[in-house]
Coordinates of C-alpha atoms in Angstrom, one line a residue:
Chain A
M588 CA 47.9 -49.2 -5.6
V589 CA 46.6 -49.4 -2.1
V590 CA 44.1 -51.9 -3.2
T591 CA 46.7 -54.1 -4.9
F592 CA 49.0 -53.8 -1.9
S593 CA 46.3 -55.1 0.4
F594 CA 46.3 -58.5 -1.4
W595 CA 50.1 -59.0 -1.0
T596 CA 52.3 -60.1 1.9
Q597 CA 55.2 -58.4 3.6
N598 CA 58.3 -60.6 4.1
Y599 CA 60.7 -58.3 6.1
L600 CA 62.3 -56.3 3.3
D601 CA 60.5 -57.5 0.1
L602 CA 56.9 -58.1 -0.9
D603 CA 55.4 -61.4 -1.7
T604 CA 53.1 -60.6 -4.6
T605 CA 51.0 -63.8 -4.4
F606 CA 47.3 -63.0 -4.0
T607 CA 46.1 -63.5 -0.5
L608 CA 43.1 -62.4 1.7
A609 CA 45.1 -62.9 4.9
N610 CA 45.4 -59.2 5.5
Y611 CA 41.6 -58.7 5.4
R612 CA 41.1 -61.7 7.6
E613 CA 43.4 -60.1 10.2
A614 CA 41.9 -56.6 9.7
W615 CA 38.4 -57.9 10.3
T616 CA 39.0 -60.4 13.1
D617 CA 41.8 -59.0 15.3
P618 CA 40.0 -57.4 18.3
L619 CA 42.5 -54.6 18.4
Y620 CA 41.7 -53.4 14.8
R621 CA 38.0 -54.0 15.4
E622 CA 38.1 -51.9 18.6
L623 CA 40.0 -49.1 16.8
T624 CA 37.6 -49.1 13.8
L625 CA 34.5 -49.0 16.1
R626 CA 36.1 -46.2 18.2
S627 CA 36.9 -44.3 15.0
L628 CA 33.3 -44.6 13.9
R629 CA 32.0 -43.7 17.3
I630 CA 34.2 -40.6 17.6
S631 CA 33.5 -39.4 14.1
L632 CA 29.7 -40.0 14.5
V633 CA 29.8 -38.0 17.7
V634 CA 31.9 -35.3 16.0
T635 CA 29.4 -35.2 13.1
V636 CA 26.4 -35.0 15.3
V637 CA 27.9 -32.3 17.5
T638 CA 29.2 -30.3 14.6
V639 CA 25.9 -30.4 12.7
L640 CA 23.9 -29.5 15.8
L641 CA 26.2 -26.6 16.5
A642 CA 26.4 -25.5 12.9
F643 CA 22.7 -25.4 12.3
P644 CA 21.8 -22.6 14.7
I645 CA 24.8 -20.6 13.4
A646 CA 23.8 -21.1 9.8
Y647 CA 20.2 -20.3 10.7
H648 CA 21.2 -17.1 12.5
V649 CA 23.3 -15.8 9.6
S650 CA 20.6 -16.7 7.1
F651 CA 17.6 -15.4 8.9
H652 CA 18.7 -12.8 11.4
V653 CA 21.7 -11.1 9.8
H654 CA 20.5 -8.7 7.2
H655 CA 23.3 -6.3 6.3
R656 CA 26.6 -8.1 7.1
K657 CA 26.0 -11.6 5.8
A658 CA 29.3 -11.6 3.8
L659 CA 31.2 -10.4 6.9
W660 CA 29.7 -13.2 9.0
L661 CA 30.6 -15.9 6.5
F662 CA 34.1 -14.4 6.2
L663 CA 34.5 -14.6 10.0
I664 CA 33.3 -18.2 10.0
T665 CA 36.2 -19.1 7.6
V666 CA 38.8 -17.2 9.5
P667 CA 40.1 -20.3 11.4
F668 CA 41.1 -21.7 8.0
W669 CA 43.7 -19.0 7.7
T670 CA 46.0 -20.9 10.0
S671 CA 47.2 -24.4 9.4
Y672 CA 45.3 -27.4 10.6
L673 CA 48.2 -28.5 12.7
L674 CA 48.5 -25.1 14.4
R675 CA 44.8 -25.2 15.3
V676 CA 45.2 -28.7 16.9
F677 CA 48.2 -27.4 18.8
L678 CA 46.2 -24.5 20.0
W679 CA 43.5 -26.8 21.4
K680 CA 46.3 -28.6 23.2
V681 CA 47.3 -25.3 24.8
I682 CA 43.7 -24.6 25.7
L683 CA 42.8 -28.0 27.1
G684 CA 46.1 -29.0 28.6
Y685 CA 46.9 -29.8 32.3
N686 CA 48.3 -26.4 32.7
G687 CA 46.4 -25.0 29.8
V688 CA 44.3 -21.9 29.3
L689 CA 41.0 -23.5 30.4
N690 CA 42.3 -25.1 33.5
S691 CA 44.3 -22.0 34.6
A692 CA 41.2 -19.9 34.1
L693 CA 38.9 -22.3 36.0
L694 CA 41.6 -22.5 38.8
G695 CA 42.0 -18.8 38.9
L696 CA 38.3 -18.3 39.2
G697 CA 38.2 -20.8 42.1
L698 CA 35.7 -23.1 40.3
I699 CA 38.0 -26.2 40.5
D700 CA 40.7 -27.2 43.0
E701 CA 42.9 -29.2 40.7
P702 CA 43.3 -29.2 36.9
L703 CA 40.7 -31.2 35.0
S704 CA 42.3 -34.2 33.4
F705 CA 39.4 -35.6 31.4
I706 CA 39.6 -32.9 28.8
L707 CA 42.9 -33.7 27.1
Y708 CA 44.5 -36.9 25.8
N709 CA 41.2 -38.8 25.4
A710 CA 38.2 -39.1 23.0
N711 CA 36.6 -35.9 24.4
A712 CA 39.6 -33.8 23.3
V713 CA 39.4 -35.4 19.8
V714 CA 35.7 -34.6 19.6
I715 CA 36.2 -31.0 20.6
T716 CA 39.1 -30.4 18.3
L717 CA 37.5 -32.1 15.3
A718 CA 34.2 -30.4 15.8
H719 CA 35.9 -27.0 15.8
A720 CA 38.0 -27.8 12.8
W721 CA 35.1 -29.0 10.7
A722 CA 32.4 -26.5 11.8
P723 CA 32.7 -24.3 8.7
F724 CA 32.3 -27.2 6.4
A725 CA 29.0 -28.0 8.1
I726 CA 27.9 -24.4 8.4
L727 CA 28.3 -23.5 4.8
P728 CA 26.1 -26.2 3.1
I729 CA 23.4 -25.7 5.7
F730 CA 23.6 -21.9 5.2
V731 CA 23.3 -22.4 1.4
A732 CA 20.2 -24.7 1.9
L733 CA 18.6 -22.2 4.2
E734 CA 19.3 -19.3 1.9
R735 CA 17.6 -21.1 -0.9
I736 CA 14.3 -21.3 1.0
D737 CA 11.8 -18.9 -0.5
R738 CA 10.9 -16.6 2.4
S739 CA 7.3 -16.3 1.1
L740 CA 6.9 -20.1 2.0
L741 CA 7.4 -19.2 5.6
E742 CA 5.0 -16.3 5.3
A743 CA 2.5 -18.7 3.7
A744 CA 2.9 -21.1 6.6
K745 CA 2.3 -18.3 9.1
D746 CA -0.7 -17.1 7.1
L747 CA -2.1 -20.6 7.3
G748 CA -1.9 -20.6 11.1
D749 CA 1.5 -21.9 12.0
G750 CA 3.5 -20.4 14.8
P751 CA 7.3 -20.1 14.5
V752 CA 8.0 -23.6 15.9
R753 CA 5.5 -25.4 13.7
S754 CA 6.6 -23.7 10.6
F755 CA 10.2 -24.5 11.4
F756 CA 9.5 -28.2 11.6
R757 CA 7.1 -28.3 8.7
I758 CA 8.9 -26.0 6.3
T759 CA 12.4 -24.9 7.2
L760 CA 13.8 -28.1 8.4
P761 CA 12.5 -30.4 5.6
L762 CA 13.7 -27.9 3.0
A763 CA 17.1 -27.5 4.7
M764 CA 17.6 -31.3 4.8
P765 CA 19.8 -31.5 1.7
G766 CA 22.2 -29.1 3.4
V767 CA 22.2 -31.1 6.6
V768 CA 22.8 -34.3 4.8
A769 CA 25.7 -32.7 2.8
A770 CA 27.1 -31.4 6.0
T771 CA 26.9 -34.8 7.7
I772 CA 28.7 -36.6 4.9
I773 CA 31.3 -33.8 4.5
V774 CA 32.2 -34.0 8.2
L775 CA 31.8 -37.7 8.7
I776 CA 34.1 -39.0 5.8
P777 CA 37.2 -37.1 6.6
T778 CA 36.9 -37.3 10.4
V779 CA 36.9 -41.2 10.4
G780 CA 40.3 -41.1 8.7
D781 CA 41.8 -38.2 10.6
Y782 CA 45.1 -39.1 12.3
I783 CA 46.7 -35.8 13.3
T784 CA 44.1 -34.9 15.9
P785 CA 43.9 -38.2 17.7
R786 CA 47.7 -38.4 17.6
L787 CA 48.2 -35.0 19.1
V788 CA 45.3 -34.7 21.6
G789 CA 43.8 -38.2 21.8
G790 CA 46.3 -39.8 24.1
T791 CA 46.1 -43.6 24.0
E792 CA 42.4 -44.0 24.5
G793 CA 41.7 -41.4 21.8
L794 CA 43.7 -43.2 19.1
M795 CA 41.8 -44.0 15.9
I796 CA 42.1 -46.5 13.1
S797 CA 44.1 -44.1 10.9
N798 CA 46.8 -44.0 13.5
M799 CA 47.1 -47.7 13.2
I800 CA 47.2 -47.6 9.4
Q801 CA 50.0 -45.1 9.7
V802 CA 51.8 -47.4 12.1
Q803 CA 51.5 -50.3 9.7
F804 CA 52.9 -48.3 6.8
G805 CA 55.6 -46.9 9.0
K806 CA 57.1 -48.4 12.1
A807 CA 55.5 -51.9 11.8
N808 CA 56.6 -52.1 8.2
N809 CA 53.5 -54.0 7.1
A810 CA 52.1 -51.9 4.2
P811 CA 49.8 -54.7 3.0
L812 CA 48.0 -54.9 6.3
G813 CA 47.8 -51.1 6.5
A814 CA 46.4 -51.1 3.0
A815 CA 43.8 -53.7 4.0
L816 CA 42.8 -51.6 7.0
A817 CA 42.5 -48.5 4.8
V818 CA 40.4 -50.2 2.2
S819 CA 38.2 -51.7 4.9
S820 CA 37.5 -48.4 6.6
M821 CA 36.9 -46.8 3.2
F822 CA 34.2 -49.4 2.5
I823 CA 32.6 -48.9 5.9
V824 CA 32.5 -45.1 5.5
G825 CA 31.2 -45.4 2.0
G826 CA 28.5 -47.7 3.2
I827 CA 27.5 -45.4 6.0
S828 CA 27.4 -42.4 3.7
L829 CA 25.1 -44.3 1.2
L830 CA 22.9 -45.4 4.1
I831 CA 22.5 -41.8 5.3
F832 CA 21.9 -40.6 1.8
F833 CA 19.2 -43.2 1.0
A834 CA 17.6 -42.9 4.4
T835 CA 17.1 -39.2 4.1
R836 CA 15.8 -39.6 0.6
K837 CA 13.2 -42.1 1.8
I838 CA 12.2 -39.8 4.7
G839 CA 11.9 -36.9 2.2
R840 CA 9.7 -39.0 0.0
G841 CA 7.7 -40.3 2.9
G842 CA 6.9 -36.7 3.9
A843 CA 5.4 -36.1 0.5
D844 CA 2.6 -38.7 0.8
Chain B
M345 CA -25.8 -15.4 -5.8
L346 CA -24.9 -12.0 -4.3
D347 CA -25.7 -8.6 -5.9
T348 CA -22.9 -6.7 -7.6
E349 CA -23.7 -3.6 -5.7
K350 CA -23.8 -4.0 -1.9
P351 CA -24.1 -0.6 -0.5
H352 CA -25.8 -1.8 2.6
A353 CA -23.6 -4.7 3.3
R354 CA -21.8 -4.6 6.6
T355 CA -18.2 -3.5 6.9
I356 CA -15.7 -6.3 7.2
I357 CA -12.5 -4.4 7.2
E358 CA -12.1 -0.9 8.5
L359 CA -8.9 1.1 7.7
D360 CA -8.6 4.2 9.8
G361 CA -5.7 6.6 9.1
V362 CA -3.2 3.8 8.4
T363 CA 0.3 5.0 7.8
K364 CA 3.5 3.2 7.3
N365 CA 7.1 4.5 7.4
F366 CA 10.1 2.6 6.2
G367 CA 12.9 4.6 7.7
A368 CA 12.5 8.2 6.4
V369 CA 10.2 7.1 3.6
Q370 CA 6.5 7.3 4.2
A371 CA 5.1 4.5 2.2
L372 CA 1.5 5.0 3.2
K373 CA 0.1 8.5 4.1
G374 CA -3.1 7.9 6.0
I375 CA -5.4 5.3 4.4
T376 CA -9.0 5.4 5.5
A377 CA -11.5 3.1 3.8
N378 CA -14.2 0.6 4.6
I379 CA -14.3 -2.7 2.8
R380 CA -17.7 -4.4 2.7
E381 CA -18.5 -8.0 3.5
G382 CA -18.7 -10.2 0.4
E383 CA -17.3 -7.6 -2.1
F384 CA -14.5 -8.0 -4.6
F385 CA -12.3 -5.0 -3.7
S386 CA -9.2 -4.0 -5.6
L387 CA -6.2 -1.9 -4.7
L388 CA -5.0 -0.5 -8.0
G389 CA -2.0 1.6 -8.6
P390 CA 1.5 1.8 -10.1
S391 CA 4.4 -0.1 -8.5
G392 CA 5.6 1.7 -5.4
C393 CA 2.2 3.2 -4.5
G394 CA 1.9 1.3 -1.3
K395 CA -0.8 -1.2 -2.3
T396 CA 1.2 -4.3 -1.4
T397 CA 2.3 -2.8 1.8
L398 CA -1.3 -2.1 2.7
L399 CA -2.3 -5.7 1.8
R400 CA 0.6 -7.1 3.9
M401 CA -0.5 -5.1 6.9
I402 CA -4.1 -6.4 6.6
A403 CA -2.6 -9.9 6.5
G404 CA -0.5 -9.2 9.5
F405 CA 3.0 -9.4 8.0
D406 CA 3.6 -5.7 8.8
D407 CA 2.3 -3.4 11.4
P408 CA 1.0 0.1 10.7
T409 CA 3.2 3.0 12.0
T410 CA 0.0 4.8 13.0
G411 CA -3.7 4.1 12.5
T412 CA -5.8 1.1 13.1
I413 CA -7.0 -1.9 11.1
T414 CA -10.2 -3.6 12.2
I415 CA -11.3 -6.9 10.8
D416 CA -14.7 -8.3 11.6
N417 CA -15.1 -5.7 14.4
K418 CA -11.8 -6.7 16.0
A419 CA -8.9 -4.4 16.3
M420 CA -5.9 -6.2 14.7
A421 CA -3.1 -4.4 16.6
G422 CA -0.8 -7.0 18.1
I423 CA -2.5 -9.9 16.4
A424 CA 0.0 -11.9 14.3
A425 CA -0.8 -13.3 10.8
N426 CA -1.4 -16.8 12.1
H427 CA -4.3 -15.6 14.3
R428 CA -6.0 -13.4 11.7
P429 CA -9.2 -14.4 9.8
T430 CA -7.4 -13.7 6.5
N431 CA -5.6 -15.9 4.0
M432 CA -3.3 -14.8 1.3
V433 CA -2.6 -15.9 -2.3
F434 CA 1.0 -14.9 -2.8
Q435 CA 2.4 -13.4 -6.0
S436 CA 4.8 -16.3 -6.2
Y437 CA 2.0 -18.6 -5.0
A438 CA 4.4 -19.9 -2.3
I439 CA 3.5 -23.5 -3.0
F440 CA 5.4 -25.8 -0.5
P441 CA 7.7 -27.7 -2.9
H442 CA 8.3 -30.7 -0.6
L443 CA 4.6 -31.5 -0.2
S444 CA 2.0 -33.0 -2.5
V445 CA -0.9 -30.9 -3.9
A446 CA -3.3 -32.4 -1.2
D447 CA -0.8 -31.6 1.6
N448 CA -0.4 -28.1 0.3
V449 CA -4.2 -27.5 0.2
G450 CA -4.7 -29.1 3.6
Y451 CA -1.7 -27.4 5.2
G452 CA -3.7 -25.1 7.4
L453 CA -6.4 -27.7 8.2
K454 CA -3.9 -30.0 9.8
K455 CA -3.8 -27.9 13.0
R456 CA -7.5 -28.4 13.4
R457 CA -7.1 -32.1 13.9
L458 CA -10.1 -33.2 11.9
P459 CA -11.0 -36.9 11.6
K460 CA -9.0 -38.3 8.6
A461 CA -12.1 -38.9 6.4
E462 CA -13.4 -35.4 7.0
Y463 CA -10.0 -33.9 6.3
K464 CA -9.7 -35.8 3.0
R465 CA -13.2 -34.7 2.0
E466 CA -12.5 -31.1 2.7
V467 CA -9.3 -31.2 0.7
E468 CA -11.0 -32.9 -2.2
Q469 CA -13.8 -30.4 -2.1
A470 CA -11.4 -27.5 -2.1
L471 CA -9.5 -29.0 -5.1
E472 CA -12.8 -29.5 -7.0
M473 CA -13.7 -25.9 -6.3
V474 CA -10.7 -24.8 -8.3
D475 CA -11.1 -27.5 -11.0
L476 CA -8.2 -29.6 -9.8
G477 CA -10.2 -32.6 -8.6
G478 CA -8.0 -35.7 -8.5
Y479 CA -4.8 -33.7 -8.5
G480 CA -4.2 -34.4 -4.7
P481 CA -1.5 -37.0 -4.9
R482 CA 0.7 -35.1 -7.4
A483 CA 3.9 -33.5 -6.4
A484 CA 3.6 -29.8 -6.1
H485 CA 6.7 -29.1 -8.3
T486 CA 5.1 -30.8 -11.3
L487 CA 2.3 -28.2 -11.6
S488 CA 2.1 -25.5 -14.2
G489 CA 1.8 -21.8 -13.4
G490 CA -2.0 -21.7 -13.7
Q491 CA -2.3 -24.9 -11.6
R492 CA -0.1 -23.5 -8.9
Q493 CA -2.3 -20.4 -8.7
R494 CA -5.4 -22.7 -8.3
V495 CA -3.7 -24.6 -5.5
A496 CA -2.7 -21.4 -3.7
L497 CA -6.4 -20.3 -4.0
A498 CA -7.7 -23.6 -2.7
R499 CA -5.2 -23.5 0.1
A500 CA -6.6 -20.2 1.2
L501 CA -10.3 -21.0 0.6
I502 CA -10.2 -24.2 2.6
M503 CA -9.6 -22.1 5.7
K504 CA -12.9 -20.4 5.3
P505 CA -11.4 -17.0 6.1
K506 CA -13.4 -13.8 6.4
V507 CA -11.2 -12.2 3.7
V508 CA -9.0 -13.6 1.0
L509 CA -6.0 -11.4 0.0
L510 CA -4.6 -11.7 -3.5
D511 CA -1.2 -10.2 -4.2
E512 CA -1.0 -9.7 -8.0
P513 CA -2.1 -13.4 -8.5
L514 CA -2.3 -13.2 -12.3
S515 CA 0.8 -11.3 -13.2
A516 CA 2.9 -14.4 -13.8
L517 CA 0.4 -15.9 -16.2
D518 CA 0.3 -15.4 -20.0
K519 CA -2.4 -13.2 -21.5
K520 CA -4.9 -15.9 -22.6
L521 CA -4.7 -17.8 -19.2
R522 CA -5.0 -14.5 -17.4
D523 CA -8.2 -13.5 -19.2
Q524 CA -9.7 -16.8 -18.4
M525 CA -8.6 -16.7 -14.7
Q526 CA -10.0 -13.2 -14.3
L527 CA -13.5 -14.5 -15.0
E528 CA -13.0 -17.7 -13.0
L529 CA -11.8 -15.8 -10.0
R530 CA -14.7 -13.5 -10.2
Q531 CA -17.2 -16.4 -10.4
L532 CA -15.6 -18.2 -7.6
Q533 CA -15.7 -15.1 -5.4
R534 CA -19.4 -14.7 -6.1
S535 CA -20.2 -18.4 -5.4
V536 CA -18.3 -18.6 -2.1
G537 CA -19.4 -15.1 -1.0
I538 CA -16.1 -14.3 0.7
T539 CA -14.6 -10.9 0.6
F540 CA -11.6 -10.8 -1.8
I541 CA -9.1 -8.0 -1.8
L542 CA -6.9 -7.9 -4.9
V543 CA -3.7 -6.0 -5.4
T544 CA -3.0 -5.2 -9.0
H545 CA -1.3 -2.7 -11.3
D546 CA -3.4 -3.8 -14.3
Q547 CA -6.3 -1.4 -14.6
E548 CA -8.1 -3.6 -17.0
E549 CA -8.0 -6.5 -14.6
A550 CA -9.3 -4.3 -11.8
L551 CA -12.1 -3.0 -13.9
I552 CA -13.2 -6.5 -15.0
M553 CA -13.1 -8.2 -11.6
S554 CA -14.0 -5.6 -9.0
D555 CA -17.1 -4.4 -7.3
R556 CA -15.1 -1.4 -6.1
I557 CA -11.6 -0.1 -6.7
A558 CA -9.3 2.1 -4.6
V559 CA -6.9 3.8 -6.9
M560 CA -3.6 4.5 -5.1
F561 CA -0.8 6.9 -5.8
D562 CA 2.1 7.8 -3.6
G563 CA 0.7 6.1 -0.5
Q564 CA -2.7 7.6 -0.8
I565 CA -6.1 6.6 -2.1
E566 CA -7.0 9.1 -4.9
Q567 CA -10.4 7.6 -5.6
L568 CA -12.5 4.8 -4.3
A569 CA -15.4 4.0 -6.6
T570 CA -17.1 1.4 -8.7
P571 CA -15.3 0.5 -12.0
E572 CA -17.9 2.4 -14.0
E573 CA -17.7 5.5 -11.9
L574 CA -13.9 5.5 -12.1
Y575 CA -13.9 5.3 -15.8
R576 CA -16.7 7.8 -16.4
R577 CA -15.9 10.3 -13.6
P578 CA -12.3 10.2 -12.6
V579 CA -11.7 12.8 -9.9
N580 CA -8.3 14.0 -11.2
Q581 CA -6.0 13.8 -14.1
R582 CA -3.8 11.1 -12.5
V583 CA -6.7 8.7 -12.1
A584 CA -8.0 9.7 -15.6
S585 CA -4.8 8.8 -17.3
F586 CA -4.3 5.6 -15.3
I587 CA -7.7 4.1 -16.0
G588 CA -8.1 3.6 -19.8
V589 CA -6.9 6.0 -22.4
M590 CA -7.8 9.7 -22.0
N591 CA -7.3 12.7 -24.3
F592 CA -6.5 15.8 -22.4
L593 CA -7.5 19.2 -23.7
E594 CA -6.9 22.6 -22.2
A595 CA -10.0 24.4 -21.2
R596 CA -11.2 27.4 -19.1
A597 CA -14.6 28.5 -17.9
T598 CA -15.9 31.7 -19.6
K599 CA -19.2 32.0 -18.0
S600 CA -21.1 30.1 -15.3
S601 CA -24.7 30.1 -14.1
E602 CA -26.6 28.2 -11.4
T603 CA -27.0 25.2 -13.6
H604 CA -24.4 25.4 -16.4
V605 CA -20.8 26.3 -17.0
S606 CA -19.6 27.5 -20.4
L607 CA -16.2 26.2 -21.4
D608 CA -13.8 27.3 -24.0
V609 CA -12.1 24.0 -25.0
Q610 CA -8.9 23.8 -27.1
A611 CA -9.7 22.6 -30.6
L612 CA -13.3 21.8 -29.7
G613 CA -14.6 25.3 -29.2
K614 CA -17.4 26.5 -26.9
I615 CA -19.1 23.8 -24.8
D616 CA -21.8 24.1 -22.1
I617 CA -21.7 21.5 -19.4
P618 CA -24.1 21.0 -16.5
R619 CA -22.7 22.2 -13.1
A620 CA -23.3 18.8 -11.7
G621 CA -20.7 17.4 -14.0
L622 CA -18.0 19.1 -11.9
P623 CA -16.3 17.1 -9.2
D624 CA -17.6 17.8 -5.7
G625 CA -16.5 21.2 -4.4
M626 CA -14.7 22.3 -7.6
K627 CA -15.3 25.9 -8.7
P628 CA -15.6 26.7 -12.4
E629 CA -12.5 29.0 -12.3
E630 CA -10.5 26.0 -11.2
I631 CA -11.0 24.2 -14.5
H632 CA -7.8 24.0 -16.5
R633 CA -8.2 20.9 -18.4
V634 CA -10.9 18.5 -19.6
G635 CA -10.8 15.0 -21.0
V636 CA -12.6 12.9 -23.6
R637 CA -12.3 9.1 -24.1
P638 CA -11.2 7.8 -27.5
E639 CA -14.5 5.9 -28.0
M640 CA -16.5 9.1 -27.3
M641 CA -15.3 10.6 -30.6
T642 CA -16.3 9.4 -34.0
I643 CA -14.6 9.7 -37.4
L644 CA -17.4 10.5 -39.8
I645 CA -16.9 8.9 -43.2
D646 CA -19.1 9.0 -46.3
G647 CA -20.4 12.5 -45.4
A648 CA -22.8 11.2 -42.8
P649 CA -23.0 14.2 -40.4
S650 CA -24.6 12.4 -37.5
A651 CA -22.9 14.0 -34.5
E652 CA -23.8 16.9 -32.2
R653 CA -20.6 18.7 -33.0
I654 CA -18.0 18.2 -35.8
V655 CA -14.4 19.4 -36.0
E656 CA -11.8 18.7 -38.6
G657 CA -8.4 17.2 -38.3
E658 CA -5.6 15.4 -40.0
V659 CA -4.9 11.7 -39.6
V660 CA -1.3 11.3 -38.3
E661 CA -1.3 7.6 -37.8
T662 CA -3.6 4.6 -37.8
S663 CA -3.2 1.4 -35.7
Y664 CA -5.3 -1.5 -36.9
Y665 CA -6.3 -4.0 -34.2
G666 CA -8.7 -6.1 -36.2
D667 CA -11.9 -5.3 -34.3
M668 CA -10.9 -1.7 -33.7
T669 CA -8.8 1.0 -35.4
Y670 CA -7.0 3.6 -33.3
Y671 CA -6.4 6.9 -35.0
S672 CA -4.1 9.6 -34.0
V673 CA -5.7 12.8 -35.3
R674 CA -4.3 16.3 -35.1
L675 CA -7.4 18.4 -34.5
N676 CA -7.6 22.0 -35.8
G677 CA -5.0 24.2 -34.2
L678 CA -3.7 21.5 -31.9
E679 CA -0.1 20.4 -31.7
A680 CA -0.5 17.0 -29.9
P681 CA -2.8 14.5 -31.6
V682 CA -5.8 13.0 -29.9
T683 CA -6.6 9.3 -30.0
I684 CA -9.9 8.1 -31.4
S685 CA -11.0 4.5 -31.5
M686 CA -13.4 3.2 -34.0
R687 CA -15.1 -0.2 -34.3
N688 CA -14.4 -1.7 -37.6
T689 CA -17.9 -2.5 -38.8
A690 CA -18.6 -4.2 -42.1
G691 CA -17.5 -2.3 -45.2
R692 CA -16.0 0.5 -43.2
A693 CA -13.1 2.2 -44.8
V694 CA -9.9 2.8 -42.8
L695 CA -8.4 6.3 -43.2
R696 CA -4.7 6.6 -44.2
P697 CA -2.3 9.1 -42.6
G698 CA -2.4 12.4 -44.2
E699 CA -6.1 12.3 -45.0
T700 CA -8.5 14.7 -43.5
A701 CA -11.0 13.4 -41.0
R702 CA -14.2 14.9 -39.8
V703 CA -14.5 14.2 -36.1
G704 CA -17.8 14.1 -34.3
F705 CA -18.5 14.2 -30.6
A706 CA -21.2 14.8 -28.1
T707 CA -20.8 17.7 -25.6
D708 CA -21.9 15.4 -22.7
S709 CA -18.9 13.2 -23.2
I710 CA -16.6 15.9 -21.9
I711 CA -15.2 15.0 -18.5
V712 CA -14.1 17.6 -16.0
F713 CA -11.6 16.9 -13.3
R714 CA -9.1 18.5 -11.1

């Protein structure tokens, strides 16, 4: 339905159902939409990189250094999911706000003289909030990939002369790659289209394309344009995901030569 | 080619009072042994006897609780596995699944930064050594079990270690392949002249392949000897029953002189054995039980009385193996049947259960142990 909508035209109250590409022309040429799309991609790529980089050590720790309470650790990692997404975003607002927990604490400690303003209502806040929200989704696939690595492979690498750093880069990381790729795609796809977080903590410079899509469907009353934006960003995200997928497959094969 | 017996070869590994505790459990209770350079040495014992633990400590994956391990005159305390002159063939083979066969074999060489041509030659040589010439470009996960085992072996040998450690390397293979690999491994070890230490629970495998075997039970070495000595003169009942099949008969000494001991053996009667046949330090009055191997007894058919001693018994069961027949025979006055193996020579009749058998044996086939 969204796809069909994107080829129509909105005339105030009714829809002109003649086939047209005008919406796409507008979506791809208007500097505002292009800026928002690029910003969305930039933010979600940063979120993805930050999340995966933070998730890997956590997954690694649970997989390799926790021996008796693995289940408890995994359970604790999923605890944030017990509250609603909206609630968690609001909590970050409380933490990062002008008079928020973080600023009060830093002020109280005498580390800063006036509240930091660059942590809320901009892209940084969106990155922090999204990274936190999606961390478990990144940790779990990486954890599973690490768990599947036969520990005798690491012993064999050590036996053949590798220290811990070498065997990490020669054995652990290549074998954990499928988990890392899965984590990247799982985090990247939904964050591009997220609109609650940018809306609540992003301010004006943290707004993303999905906020614009929402506006088009709502206030601006131009559902066809919104649909065209949505379909466009869907294609972009799909393209990037495929790119990541094939790139890693090629690297994986290259390593086997 | 090296001699089978190397009594004067120098010691490559010295184990001195090695113990290992896992929590409250003592897995190894003081292992002291010397392993000679160039020999094929086996650690044989049932699962849980500590043989794998000992191997892993030699490799450097575990540290002894007390005691010392010396390899090539160097104390190994505090030296990690990646700095030891040992390489291991793992039970699971631990072939790196994301690498090609050649990259697996050359894995340890990479660090030495050889010129590319030399590296390639070394890898190809190692592959040829294990009959896998030309397999280099294949993906590791396409290999069969036997091929994986060869790759694991090539990967260890290419490092030119002082000692190759093998952790039950043949247990995952089917019987035919296993028999073949036993001989191949043995030949390979002879031709490269590197010390091999094999961990196995299969006594037959240990007997076939080893120069010397350490039989382990409950974290201790019960006997360290050549295969022949182990089979012929087991030091105690545990070793005797673990190596091959052994018939146990109750016995006690009735008389002893400087040179001989007279025994009264259940079902077999009075037997004189030379005093030298007793294990070192054993007194005649300590004898409670003796053993006799199945092949040391003969079932006499067609009235051919060609044995030193003859007793009668009733056949309880026969198991026909083609080349051999195994009989369970209840000897006169004995509740538990003994096992007797007979080669099925041409025209030889097989006795049926219920028939009476005349069993011949030689008195020097009686084995005394603790």
